[in-house]
Tab-separated table of C-alpha atoms in Angstrom:
chain	number	residue	atom	x	y	z
A	1	MET	CA	15.798	-67.738	18.118
A	2	SER	CA	17.342	-69.042	21.331
A	3	ARG	CA	17.473	-66.709	24.280
A	4	VAL	CA	20.826	-65.523	25.618
A	5	LYS	CA	21.164	-65.839	29.374
A	6	VAL	CA	23.037	-62.859	30.812
A	7	GLY	CA	22.615	-63.267	34.568
A	8	THR	CA	20.783	-64.481	37.649
A	9	VAL	CA	18.454	-62.526	39.944
A	10	LEU	CA	19.891	-61.732	43.373
A	11	ASP	CA	18.133	-61.424	46.706
A	12	GLY	CA	16.129	-58.277	47.541
A	13	ALA	CA	14.096	-57.915	44.329
A	14	SER	CA	10.794	-55.983	44.209
A	15	PRO	CA	8.026	-55.673	41.585
A	16	LEU	CA	9.713	-52.444	40.421
A	17	HIS	CA	13.446	-53.198	40.662
A	18	PHE	CA	15.815	-56.120	40.835
A	19	SER	CA	19.549	-56.743	40.763
A	20	PHE	CA	21.251	-59.614	39.013
A	21	LYS	CA	24.705	-61.120	38.826
A	22	VAL	CA	26.051	-60.869	35.291
A	23	GLU	CA	27.319	-64.057	33.655
A	24	LYS	CA	31.073	-64.439	33.252
A	25	GLY	CA	32.390	-63.243	29.906
A	26	ILE	CA	29.346	-61.038	29.195
A	27	SER	CA	29.457	-57.234	29.144
A	28	LEU	CA	26.245	-55.239	29.407
A	29	PRO	CA	26.031	-51.451	28.899
A	30	LEU	CA	23.757	-49.034	30.716
A	31	HIS	CA	20.267	-48.882	29.204
A	32	GLU	CA	20.437	-52.367	27.774
A	33	TYR	CA	17.178	-54.316	28.003
A	34	VAL	CA	16.676	-57.685	29.663
A	35	THR	CA	13.750	-59.992	30.335
A	36	VAL	CA	12.866	-62.146	33.337
A	37	GLU	CA	10.014	-64.548	34.011
A	38	ILE	CA	7.617	-63.471	36.784
A	39	GLU	CA	4.587	-65.637	37.494
A	40	GLY	CA	4.649	-67.109	34.001
A	41	ARG	CA	4.930	-63.731	32.235
A	42	THR	CA	7.887	-62.335	30.291
A	43	VAL	CA	8.702	-59.014	31.931
A	44	LEU	CA	10.880	-56.370	30.307
A	45	ALA	CA	13.401	-54.375	32.356
A	46	GLU	CA	16.078	-51.757	31.635
A	47	ILE	CA	19.550	-51.738	33.164
A	48	VAL	CA	19.926	-48.475	35.080
A	49	ASP	CA	23.153	-49.171	36.964
A	50	ILE	CA	26.028	-51.597	36.719
A	51	GLY	CA	29.155	-52.136	38.764
A	52	ALA	CA	32.019	-54.546	39.308
A	53	LYS	CA	32.606	-56.477	42.534
A	54	ASN	CA	35.292	-58.764	43.911
A	55	PRO	CA	35.105	-59.966	47.519
A	56	LEU	CA	38.900	-60.541	47.578
A	57	ALA	CA	39.890	-57.203	46.048
A	58	ARG	CA	41.135	-55.115	48.942
A	59	GLU	CA	43.525	-52.186	48.917
A	60	LEU	CA	46.431	-54.269	50.263
A	61	LEU	CA	45.858	-57.034	47.704
A	62	ALA	CA	45.128	-54.865	44.675
A	63	GLY	CA	48.683	-55.031	43.324
A	64	LEU	CA	48.755	-58.819	43.684
A	65	ALA	CA	45.488	-59.459	41.848
A	66	GLU	CA	47.020	-60.784	38.642
A	67	GLU	CA	49.849	-62.655	40.389
A	68	ARG	CA	47.570	-64.478	42.836
A	69	GLY	CA	44.656	-64.954	40.405
A	70	ILE	CA	42.314	-62.855	42.507
A	71	GLU	CA	40.691	-61.341	39.403
A	72	LYS	CA	38.898	-64.617	38.638
A	73	PHE	CA	36.662	-64.028	41.650
A	74	GLY	CA	35.399	-60.726	40.223
A	75	TYR	CA	31.934	-60.307	38.745
A	76	GLU	CA	29.470	-57.591	37.731
A	77	VAL	CA	26.126	-56.719	39.315
A	78	ALA	CA	23.485	-54.895	37.292
A	79	SER	CA	20.436	-53.061	38.636
A	80	ALA	CA	17.325	-53.157	36.460
A	81	GLU	CA	14.123	-51.130	36.497
A	82	VAL	CA	11.028	-53.146	35.639
A	83	LEU	CA	9.095	-51.701	32.683
A	84	GLY	CA	6.256	-54.224	32.425
A	85	TYR	CA	4.788	-57.074	30.429
A	86	LEU	CA	2.410	-57.236	27.471
A	87	GLU	CA	-1.199	-58.269	27.939
A	88	GLU	CA	-3.610	-57.921	25.003
A	89	GLY	CA	-1.319	-55.339	23.452
A	90	LYS	CA	-1.105	-53.194	26.569
A	91	ILE	CA	1.920	-52.724	28.816
A	92	MET	CA	1.101	-53.783	32.382
A	93	ARG	CA	3.167	-53.455	35.555
A	94	PRO	CA	3.718	-56.708	37.492
A	95	LYS	CA	2.544	-57.074	41.083
A	96	TYR	CA	5.121	-59.733	41.984
A	97	ALA	CA	8.901	-59.639	42.322
A	98	PRO	CA	11.189	-62.020	40.427
A	99	LYS	CA	12.423	-64.811	42.679
A	100	PRO	CA	16.134	-65.121	43.550
A	101	ASN	CA	18.154	-67.333	41.169
A	102	THR	CA	15.701	-66.666	38.317
A	103	ALA	CA	17.479	-66.523	34.969
A	104	VAL	CA	17.829	-63.108	33.277
A	105	PHE	CA	17.939	-62.967	29.466
A	106	LYS	CA	18.972	-60.290	27.002
A	107	ALA	CA	15.832	-58.934	25.341
A	108	ASP	CA	15.809	-59.836	21.659
A	109	ALA	CA	14.884	-57.270	18.976
A	110	GLY	CA	11.523	-58.882	18.264
A	111	THR	CA	10.447	-58.665	21.902
A	112	LEU	CA	11.592	-55.061	22.193
A	113	GLN	CA	9.791	-54.040	19.013
A	114	MET	CA	6.588	-55.529	20.414
A	115	PHE	CA	6.854	-53.143	23.359
A	116	TYR	CA	7.762	-50.209	21.106
A	117	ARG	CA	5.544	-51.024	18.154
A	118	GLY	CA	3.155	-48.119	18.808
A	119	ASP	CA	-0.620	-47.969	18.667
A	120	ALA	CA	-1.919	-47.416	15.127
A	121	GLU	CA	-5.024	-45.656	16.451
A	122	ARG	CA	-2.790	-43.013	18.120
A	123	LEU	CA	-0.814	-42.288	14.910
A	124	PRO	CA	2.749	-43.458	15.651
A	125	VAL	CA	5.657	-41.723	13.919
A	126	HIS	CA	9.188	-43.109	14.250
A	127	VAL	CA	11.848	-40.601	15.332
A	128	GLY	CA	14.770	-42.867	16.241
A	129	THR	CA	16.049	-46.229	17.430
A	130	LEU	CA	16.854	-47.521	20.895
A	131	LEU	CA	20.289	-46.447	22.071
A	132	HIS	CA	21.955	-49.877	21.831
A	133	ARG	CA	19.533	-51.430	19.327
A	134	ASP	CA	19.648	-49.932	15.852
A	135	ASP	CA	17.119	-52.547	14.755
A	136	VAL	CA	14.381	-51.388	17.165
A	137	ASN	CA	12.425	-48.314	16.031
A	138	VAL	CA	10.908	-46.024	18.666
A	139	PRO	CA	7.646	-44.241	17.796
A	140	VAL	CA	6.001	-41.177	19.256
A	141	HIS	CA	2.208	-40.932	19.148
A	142	LEU	CA	0.855	-37.795	17.513
A	143	GLN	CA	-2.438	-38.213	19.362
A	144	ASP	CA	-0.606	-37.727	22.657
A	145	LEU	CA	1.019	-34.490	21.543
A	146	SER	CA	-2.224	-33.034	22.891
A	147	PHE	CA	-0.223	-33.015	26.150
A	148	HIS	CA	2.254	-30.719	24.326
A	149	LEU	CA	5.978	-31.334	23.916
A	150	GLY	CA	9.190	-29.756	25.150
A	151	ILE	CA	12.404	-30.321	23.174
A	152	PHE	CA	15.318	-29.223	25.341
A	153	ALA	CA	19.107	-29.347	25.011
A	154	GLN	CA	22.105	-27.133	25.520
A	155	THR	CA	23.355	-25.063	22.605
A	156	ARG	CA	24.269	-27.188	19.575
A	157	GLY	CA	22.715	-30.203	21.229
A	158	GLY	CA	20.495	-31.144	18.270
A	159	LYS	CA	17.119	-29.629	19.283
A	160	SER	CA	16.186	-28.249	15.873
A	161	TYR	CA	17.445	-31.399	14.164
A	162	LEU	CA	15.160	-33.592	16.299
A	163	ALA	CA	12.272	-31.183	15.738
A	164	GLY	CA	12.885	-31.496	11.997
A	165	VAL	CA	12.704	-35.298	12.201
A	166	LEU	CA	9.348	-35.046	13.983
A	167	ILE	CA	8.040	-32.448	11.501
A	168	GLU	CA	9.005	-34.728	8.618
A	169	GLY	CA	7.176	-37.612	10.286
A	170	ILE	CA	3.998	-35.593	10.744
A	171	LEU	CA	3.941	-34.256	7.185
A	172	ARG	CA	4.923	-37.514	5.497
A	173	ASN	CA	2.436	-39.659	7.395
A	174	THR	CA	-0.579	-37.371	7.867
A	175	SER	CA	-2.418	-34.535	6.142
A	176	PHE	CA	-2.151	-32.161	9.108
A	177	PRO	CA	-0.538	-28.732	8.706
A	178	VAL	CA	2.597	-27.764	10.629
A	179	VAL	CA	3.574	-24.186	11.541
A	180	VAL	CA	7.075	-23.284	12.785
A	181	ILE	CA	8.089	-20.019	14.452
A	182	ASP	CA	11.639	-20.097	13.076
A	183	ILE	CA	13.934	-17.649	14.883
A	184	HIS	CA	17.206	-18.767	13.243
A	185	GLY	CA	16.111	-20.004	9.805
A	186	ASP	CA	16.704	-23.665	10.663
A	187	TYR	CA	13.684	-24.994	8.737
A	188	VAL	CA	13.628	-22.956	5.519
A	189	MET	CA	15.257	-25.713	3.416
A	190	MET	CA	12.839	-28.510	4.290
A	191	ASP	CA	11.555	-28.664	0.709
A	192	ARG	CA	14.898	-30.212	-0.254
A	193	VAL	CA	16.453	-33.650	0.225
A	194	ARG	CA	20.164	-34.439	0.205
A	195	ASP	CA	21.278	-37.656	-1.514
A	196	ALA	CA	23.326	-39.619	1.043
A	197	GLU	CA	25.680	-41.073	-1.576
A	198	THR	CA	26.337	-38.126	-3.889
A	199	GLY	CA	25.627	-35.227	-1.523
A	200	ASN	CA	23.490	-33.606	-4.211
A	201	GLU	CA	20.300	-31.821	-3.204
A	202	TYR	CA	16.927	-31.859	-4.940
A	203	THR	CA	13.396	-30.782	-4.138
A	204	HIS	CA	10.876	-33.411	-3.032
A	205	ASP	CA	7.112	-33.652	-3.471
A	206	GLU	CA	6.193	-35.387	-0.198
A	207	PHE	CA	4.777	-32.197	1.333
A	208	ASP	CA	4.633	-28.465	0.582
A	209	VAL	CA	6.812	-25.822	2.223
A	210	THR	CA	6.090	-22.085	2.325
A	211	VAL	CA	8.440	-19.584	3.981
A	212	TYR	CA	6.862	-16.366	5.316
A	213	TYR	CA	8.863	-13.208	6.052
A	214	PRO	CA	7.506	-10.138	7.875
A	215	PRO	CA	7.675	-6.934	5.778
A	216	GLY	CA	11.251	-5.687	5.672
A	217	ALA	CA	12.743	-8.874	7.134
A	218	PRO	CA	16.002	-10.090	5.505
A	219	ARG	CA	15.566	-12.995	3.110
A	220	ILE	CA	17.735	-16.119	3.325
A	221	SER	CA	19.686	-16.815	0.157
A	222	GLY	CA	19.371	-20.206	-1.488
A	223	VAL	CA	15.789	-20.866	-0.392
A	224	THR	CA	13.944	-22.801	-3.092
A	225	ALA	CA	10.612	-23.169	-1.270
A	226	GLU	CA	7.775	-20.773	-2.042
A	227	GLU	CA	8.328	-17.428	-0.283
A	228	ARG	CA	5.552	-15.077	0.784
A	229	GLU	CA	5.283	-11.883	2.788
A	230	LEU	CA	3.723	-12.259	6.213
A	231	LYS	CA	1.080	-9.548	6.530
A	232	ILE	CA	-0.845	-9.142	9.781
A	233	SER	CA	-3.666	-6.599	9.924
A	234	PRO	CA	-5.062	-5.041	13.132
A	235	LYS	CA	-8.448	-6.182	11.833
A	236	GLN	CA	-7.286	-9.796	12.317
A	237	MET	CA	-6.273	-9.077	15.913
A	238	THR	CA	-8.429	-8.597	18.982
A	239	ASN	CA	-8.551	-5.182	20.630
A	240	GLU	CA	-6.778	-6.712	23.619
A	241	ALA	CA	-4.007	-8.027	21.367
A	242	VAL	CA	-3.445	-4.573	19.853
A	243	MET	CA	-3.326	-2.933	23.279
A	244	THR	CA	-1.075	-5.619	24.745
A	245	LEU	CA	1.302	-5.029	21.845
A	246	LEU	CA	1.406	-1.344	22.771
A	247	GLY	CA	2.314	-2.068	26.379
A	248	HIS	CA	0.550	-0.881	29.517
A	249	LEU	CA	-2.193	1.681	28.814
A	250	GLY	CA	-4.203	3.542	31.377
A	251	GLU	CA	-7.906	2.829	31.736
A	252	LEU	CA	-9.012	5.978	29.898
A	253	GLN	CA	-6.431	5.458	27.164
A	254	SER	CA	-7.699	1.908	26.675
A	255	ILE	CA	-11.269	3.138	26.373
A	256	VAL	CA	-10.311	5.670	23.696
A	257	LEU	CA	-8.304	3.158	21.679
A	258	ARG	CA	-11.058	0.537	21.902
A	259	GLU	CA	-13.562	3.102	20.633
A	260	ILE	CA	-11.327	3.907	17.638
A	261	LEU	CA	-10.739	0.234	16.804
A	262	ASP	CA	-14.434	-0.626	17.172
A	263	GLY	CA	-15.274	2.240	14.833
A	264	PHE	CA	-13.058	0.776	12.126
A	265	ARG	CA	-14.541	-2.687	12.662
A	266	GLU	CA	-18.082	-1.379	12.327
A	267	GLU	CA	-17.201	0.055	8.926
A	268	ASP	CA	-16.337	-3.530	7.922
A	269	ARG	CA	-13.393	-2.556	5.746
A	270	PRO	CA	-9.691	-3.324	5.940
A	271	PHE	CA	-7.632	-1.059	8.168
A	272	GLY	CA	-4.022	-0.997	9.192
A	273	LEU	CA	-1.913	0.542	11.907
A	274	ARG	CA	-1.342	3.607	9.713
A	275	ASP	CA	-5.126	4.140	9.506
A	276	VAL	CA	-5.371	4.154	13.308
A	277	ILE	CA	-2.485	6.626	13.539
A	278	SER	CA	-4.113	8.905	10.939
A	279	GLU	CA	-7.413	8.827	12.838
A	280	ILE	CA	-5.706	9.998	16.040
A	281	GLU	CA	-3.736	12.678	14.175
A	282	ASP	CA	-6.989	13.972	12.687
A	283	ARG	CA	-8.553	14.181	16.139
A	284	LEU	CA	-5.548	16.082	17.490
A	285	GLU	CA	-6.084	18.769	14.845
A	286	ASN	CA	-9.353	19.672	16.571
A	287	GLU	CA	-8.563	22.969	18.345
A	288	GLU	CA	-11.515	22.529	20.704
A	289	LEU	CA	-10.064	19.318	22.149
A	290	LYS	CA	-9.700	19.444	25.931
A	291	SER	CA	-6.181	19.351	27.336
A	292	ASP	CA	-6.574	16.010	29.126
A	293	GLU	CA	-8.035	14.387	25.990
A	294	ARG	CA	-5.168	15.823	23.946
A	295	ARG	CA	-2.603	14.369	26.364
A	296	ARG	CA	-4.369	11.027	26.224
A	297	LEU	CA	-4.454	10.910	22.416
A	298	THR	CA	-0.850	12.104	22.165
A	299	SER	CA	0.301	9.333	24.498
A	300	ILE	CA	-1.536	6.684	22.443
A	301	LEU	CA	-0.102	8.165	19.230
A	302	LEU	CA	3.456	7.925	20.525
A	303	ARG	CA	2.911	4.278	21.513
A	304	LEU	CA	1.483	3.472	18.081
A	305	LYS	CA	4.414	5.106	16.300
A	306	ASP	CA	6.861	3.148	18.469
A	307	VAL	CA	5.149	-0.073	17.411
A	308	GLU	CA	5.080	1.044	13.761
A	309	GLU	CA	8.878	1.354	13.821
A	310	GLU	CA	9.157	-2.316	14.759
A	311	VAL	CA	6.107	-4.159	13.398
A	312	GLN	CA	4.303	-3.373	10.170
A	313	LEU	CA	0.561	-4.021	10.398
A	314	PRO	CA	-0.944	-3.303	6.953
A	315	ALA	CA	-4.621	-3.034	6.103
A	316	GLU	CA	-4.732	-6.336	4.203
A	317	GLY	CA	-3.566	-9.349	6.217
A	318	THR	CA	-2.499	-12.848	5.233
A	319	PRO	CA	-5.559	-15.085	5.741
A	320	VAL	CA	-4.915	-17.479	8.623
A	321	GLN	CA	-6.301	-20.288	6.433
A	322	GLU	CA	-3.113	-20.087	4.367
A	323	PHE	CA	-1.269	-21.727	7.271
A	324	LEU	CA	-3.809	-24.544	7.493
A	325	ARG	CA	-3.456	-26.121	4.068
A	326	PRO	CA	-3.200	-29.925	4.283
A	327	LYS	CA	0.282	-31.458	4.225
A	328	THR	CA	1.942	-28.040	4.320
A	329	LEU	CA	4.797	-26.685	6.414
A	330	SER	CA	4.483	-22.946	7.018
A	331	VAL	CA	7.777	-21.466	8.236
A	332	ILE	CA	7.443	-18.059	9.906
A	333	CYS	CA	11.036	-16.909	9.409
A	334	LEU	CA	12.053	-14.199	11.909
A	335	ARG	CA	15.791	-14.489	11.409
A	336	GLY	CA	17.717	-11.224	11.591
A	337	LEU	CA	14.987	-9.268	13.387
A	338	ARG	CA	15.367	-7.640	16.790
A	339	SER	CA	14.132	-9.602	19.796
A	340	ARG	CA	11.158	-7.323	20.433
A	341	ILE	CA	9.980	-7.711	16.828
A	342	GLN	CA	10.402	-11.489	17.018
A	343	ASP	CA	8.379	-11.534	20.245
A	344	ALA	CA	5.623	-9.437	18.663
A	345	TYR	CA	5.233	-11.581	15.558
A	346	THR	CA	5.401	-14.783	17.607
A	347	GLY	CA	2.581	-13.552	19.825
A	348	ILE	CA	0.473	-12.383	16.881
A	349	VAL	CA	0.809	-15.671	14.958
A	350	VAL	CA	0.092	-17.856	18.012
A	351	ASP	CA	-2.908	-15.691	18.906
A	352	LEU	CA	-4.301	-15.869	15.355
A	353	LEU	CA	-3.990	-19.660	15.241
A	354	PHE	CA	-5.481	-20.142	18.708
A	355	ARG	CA	-8.477	-17.872	18.068
A	356	ASN	CA	-9.093	-19.520	14.697
A	357	GLN	CA	-9.213	-22.946	16.348
A	358	VAL	CA	-11.639	-21.698	19.011
A	359	ARG	CA	-13.864	-19.829	16.544
A	360	ASN	CA	-14.070	-22.663	13.982
A	361	PHE	CA	-13.806	-25.675	16.286
A	362	GLY	CA	-15.436	-28.702	14.668
A	363	ASP	CA	-14.861	-27.490	11.100
A	364	ILE	CA	-12.147	-29.814	9.797
A	365	VAL	CA	-11.466	-27.508	6.829
A	366	LYS	CA	-11.233	-24.178	8.655
A	367	ALA	CA	-9.750	-25.577	11.870
A	368	PRO	CA	-7.879	-28.857	11.326
A	369	PRO	CA	-5.506	-30.040	14.065
A	370	ILE	CA	-2.348	-27.899	13.936
A	371	PHE	CA	1.139	-28.798	15.119
A	372	LEU	CA	2.869	-25.580	16.162
A	373	PHE	CA	6.639	-25.534	16.859
A	374	ILE	CA	8.113	-22.519	18.659
A	375	GLU	CA	11.882	-21.955	18.735
A	376	GLU	CA	13.654	-19.918	21.453
A	377	ALA	CA	10.817	-20.644	23.880
A	378	HIS	CA	12.875	-19.367	26.834
A	379	ARG	CA	12.649	-15.889	25.296
A	380	VAL	CA	9.122	-15.723	23.931
A	381	ALA	CA	7.604	-17.600	26.899
A	382	SER	CA	9.953	-16.161	29.488
A	383	ALA	CA	9.459	-16.249	33.233
A	384	ASN	CA	11.496	-13.054	33.551
A	385	ARG	CA	9.808	-10.833	30.964
A	386	SER	CA	6.149	-9.868	30.709
A	387	THR	CA	5.699	-9.925	26.934
A	388	TYR	CA	2.752	-10.220	24.603
A	389	ALA	CA	4.117	-13.519	23.254
A	390	ALA	CA	4.526	-14.994	26.758
A	391	LYS	CA	0.928	-14.164	27.609
A	392	VAL	CA	-0.457	-15.635	24.388
A	393	ILE	CA	1.641	-18.829	24.605
A	394	SER	CA	0.536	-19.336	28.222
A	395	THR	CA	-3.117	-19.221	27.124
A	396	ALA	CA	-2.564	-21.434	24.080
A	397	ILE	CA	-0.686	-24.145	25.973
A	398	ARG	CA	-3.346	-24.240	28.716
A	399	GLU	CA	-6.374	-24.358	26.455
A	400	GLY	CA	-5.201	-25.078	22.921
A	401	ALA	CA	-5.234	-28.886	22.950
A	402	LYS	CA	-9.001	-29.095	23.413
A	403	PHE	CA	-9.336	-27.130	20.151
A	404	GLY	CA	-6.703	-29.068	18.207
A	405	LEU	CA	-3.671	-26.804	18.695
A	406	TYR	CA	-0.648	-28.880	19.753
A	407	LEU	CA	2.450	-26.959	20.825
A	408	THR	CA	6.103	-27.951	20.826
A	409	LEU	CA	8.435	-25.600	22.712
A	410	ILE	CA	12.122	-25.760	21.781
A	411	SER	CA	14.746	-24.247	24.070
A	412	GLN	CA	18.299	-24.464	25.408
A	413	ARG	CA	17.263	-22.802	28.677
A	414	PRO	CA	14.124	-24.425	30.089
A	415	ARG	CA	14.897	-22.768	33.429
A	416	SER	CA	13.897	-19.438	31.861
A	417	ILE	CA	10.468	-20.600	30.627
A	418	HIS	CA	7.584	-19.533	32.818
A	419	PRO	CA	6.792	-22.286	35.372
A	420	ASP	CA	3.066	-22.195	34.505
A	421	THR	CA	3.931	-22.854	30.867
A	422	MET	CA	6.351	-25.651	31.787
A	423	ALA	CA	3.675	-27.216	34.000
A	424	ASN	CA	1.462	-27.700	30.929
A	425	ILE	CA	4.107	-29.692	29.033
A	426	GLY	CA	3.414	-33.404	29.368
A	427	ASN	CA	5.965	-34.839	26.921
A	428	TYR	CA	9.731	-34.377	26.951
A	429	ALA	CA	12.446	-34.975	24.367
A	430	VAL	CA	15.656	-33.975	26.132
A	431	LEU	CA	19.119	-34.126	24.633
A	432	ARG	CA	22.398	-33.351	26.427
A	433	ILE	CA	22.008	-30.861	29.288
A	434	THR	CA	24.731	-30.186	31.848
A	435	ASN	CA	23.287	-27.126	33.594
A	436	ALA	CA	21.941	-28.130	37.011
A	437	GLN	CA	19.234	-25.431	36.985
A	438	ASP	CA	17.849	-26.679	33.678
A	439	GLN	CA	17.909	-30.255	34.951
A	440	SER	CA	16.086	-29.232	38.110
A	441	MET	CA	13.433	-27.304	36.182
A	442	ILE	CA	12.680	-30.326	33.982
A	443	GLU	CA	12.544	-32.704	36.941
A	444	ASN	CA	10.268	-30.403	38.957
A	445	ALA	CA	7.938	-29.646	36.050
A	446	SER	CA	7.460	-33.247	34.898
A	447	GLU	CA	5.604	-35.976	36.739
A	448	SER	CA	7.305	-38.695	34.696
A	449	PHE	CA	10.885	-37.426	34.255
A	450	SER	CA	12.505	-39.343	37.092
A	451	HIS	CA	15.812	-38.450	38.728
A	452	ARG	CA	17.602	-41.343	37.061
A	453	PHE	CA	16.880	-39.787	33.638
A	454	ILE	CA	18.160	-36.441	34.917
A	455	GLU	CA	21.436	-38.138	35.889
A	456	ASP	CA	21.732	-39.509	32.351
A	457	LEU	CA	21.490	-36.127	30.601
A	458	PRO	CA	25.151	-34.958	30.919
A	459	ALA	CA	26.422	-38.259	29.489
A	460	LEU	CA	24.332	-38.163	26.313
A	461	ASN	CA	26.227	-37.854	23.031
A	462	GLN	CA	25.045	-35.593	20.235
A	463	GLY	CA	22.025	-37.103	18.546
A	464	GLU	CA	20.924	-39.044	21.635
A	465	ALA	CA	17.742	-38.075	23.452
A	466	VAL	CA	15.602	-39.138	26.387
A	467	LEU	CA	11.916	-39.472	25.487
A	468	VAL	CA	9.473	-39.391	28.393
A	469	GLY	CA	5.719	-38.898	28.510
A	470	PRO	CA	2.435	-40.261	27.171
A	471	PHE	CA	3.626	-39.866	23.568
A	472	VAL	CA	5.995	-42.874	23.851
A	473	PRO	CA	4.927	-46.453	24.711
A	474	LEU	CA	7.721	-46.576	27.320
A	475	PRO	CA	10.394	-44.067	28.371
A	476	ALA	CA	13.401	-44.520	26.101
A	477	ILE	CA	16.850	-43.236	25.294
A	478	ILE	CA	17.168	-43.100	21.527
A	479	LYS	CA	19.484	-42.315	18.683
A	480	VAL	CA	17.646	-39.707	16.623
A	481	SER	CA	16.936	-40.777	13.041
A	482	GLU	CA	18.735	-39.068	10.185
A	483	ARG	CA	16.903	-36.149	8.630
A	484	ARG	CA	15.674	-36.693	5.099
A	485	THR	CA	15.347	-32.992	4.430
A	486	VAL	CA	18.097	-30.374	4.554
A	487	HIS	CA	18.845	-28.944	7.989
A	488	HIS	CA	19.831	-25.279	7.674
A	489	GLY	CA	20.979	-24.853	11.277
A	490	VAL	CA	24.395	-26.468	10.890
A	491	THR	CA	27.393	-24.761	12.519
A	492	PRO	CA	29.767	-23.415	9.813
A	493	ASN	CA	32.636	-25.771	9.035
A	494	LEU	CA	35.704	-23.572	9.564
A	495	LEU	CA	38.115	-25.937	7.806
A	496	GLU	CA	35.900	-26.121	4.741
A	497	MET	CA	35.520	-22.328	4.681
A	498	GLU	CA	39.278	-21.845	5.161
A	499	GLU	CA	39.973	-24.079	2.147
A	500	LYS	CA	37.512	-22.109	0.011
A	501	ILE	CA	39.100	-18.814	1.050
A	502	ARG	CA	42.569	-20.149	0.156
A	503	GLU	CA	41.295	-21.283	-3.233
A	504	ARG	CA	39.837	-17.849	-3.854
A	505	VAL	CA	43.093	-16.137	-2.777
A	506	GLU	CA	45.055	-18.330	-5.186
A	507	GLU	CA	42.640	-17.518	-8.015
A	508	VAL	CA	43.023	-13.786	-7.395
A	509	ARG	CA	46.811	-14.121	-7.218
A	510	GLU	CA	46.941	-15.995	-10.539
A	511	GLU	CA	44.654	-13.442	-12.175
A	512	ARG	CA	46.960	-10.633	-10.985
A	513	TRP	CA	49.988	-12.297	-12.575
């Protein structure tokens, strides 16, 4: 295939950037890719700015441009950021600048795919195509999700949709389990596929899906995946986790509660929150109890009953190994629950998974690598609220990767996530964001998210995302691939609903007559 010349390098180039004059009759969009020869190597670059010039176009002459033929002296100048060249399969940065008058060519699909082919040893999964090149697939490396991932966008920007594409890629291409803390019920239909031509839906057998609901949580109608009750027992939790769930306890209160919990553990039998409450109530019936001990026990009892109103902790818990079955998506559905309950269950589940990985590290059956996706991260890992979930997520994101726990935080308000948590995110998939505070938080937290990407965020269309970090061969702006499975987080179509209501009204009217 012959190369297409699109311009000529201008003076002032460096090993990192160069400008070039665009050939007459050629239009190049932002984020198009070009190549240039530097010291005998084909170097790839991305257009990051482009503008039109005309040395004769002045304010006084502007109205005469067509009449006098001034427009023929106009041309475009593009600025390109050097990405590198390939050497033995690795992307290297050049140490020399392209010389003035060097020809600039449009990068062909084959060349681009070589740069974005992915490393098989790092488990590449394709999540989209380059913005202007539908024929060039962009992979993300699962191995590099050990640096954790943040998926950020403003409301209705496509965060959950992109997360679903990545989840599909993990489950279809590996045997690793995936766990999702699903606040809105966006992932409960991922056992189903919609036929693109007919629109019909059917269940697939590419991976298993199980939806877990806490006791008393509302069920989502139409779910065809296996549904189970999420049962968490105090016996599965650490003493610290139980006390953190209760809120701040005094030193003496903590000692008493630890003693009660340790007593149950020594008996080596299941026990629930109701058992702990009953034990304290029994102690309060002792008439010889000192007044200060009675006050202490009464205070603990009130805290426990407050928790019992929000979170049910039965004696028998769901074994954590259920979430770790190969090629299985476990959806922890918290839709319809109050924020405090969602926070509590998020913290409990993350803590259980993290402690399991630490306790069984090295056992590929009991502690395989886990990909954990957490929705509404700005709430459960908030910088403004000291919650049990925020504390647990902070620990897991700092230490989890070394034990095979890879986190993905999904949020429309990254500015509200705790800075320490944001600092431990190494990979970014960012869709459209217009809020300056969110943009600033991402730029400040990331070493690789440069200001030029920040400037691109408001102009992204739905379904377009910036990928930056070790998990991509090169930073890229992509069109997100279409989901194979059903996405349940779609905004209701008002026109479609209005038509259905009218049909129903007509049916009722006809029945009446």
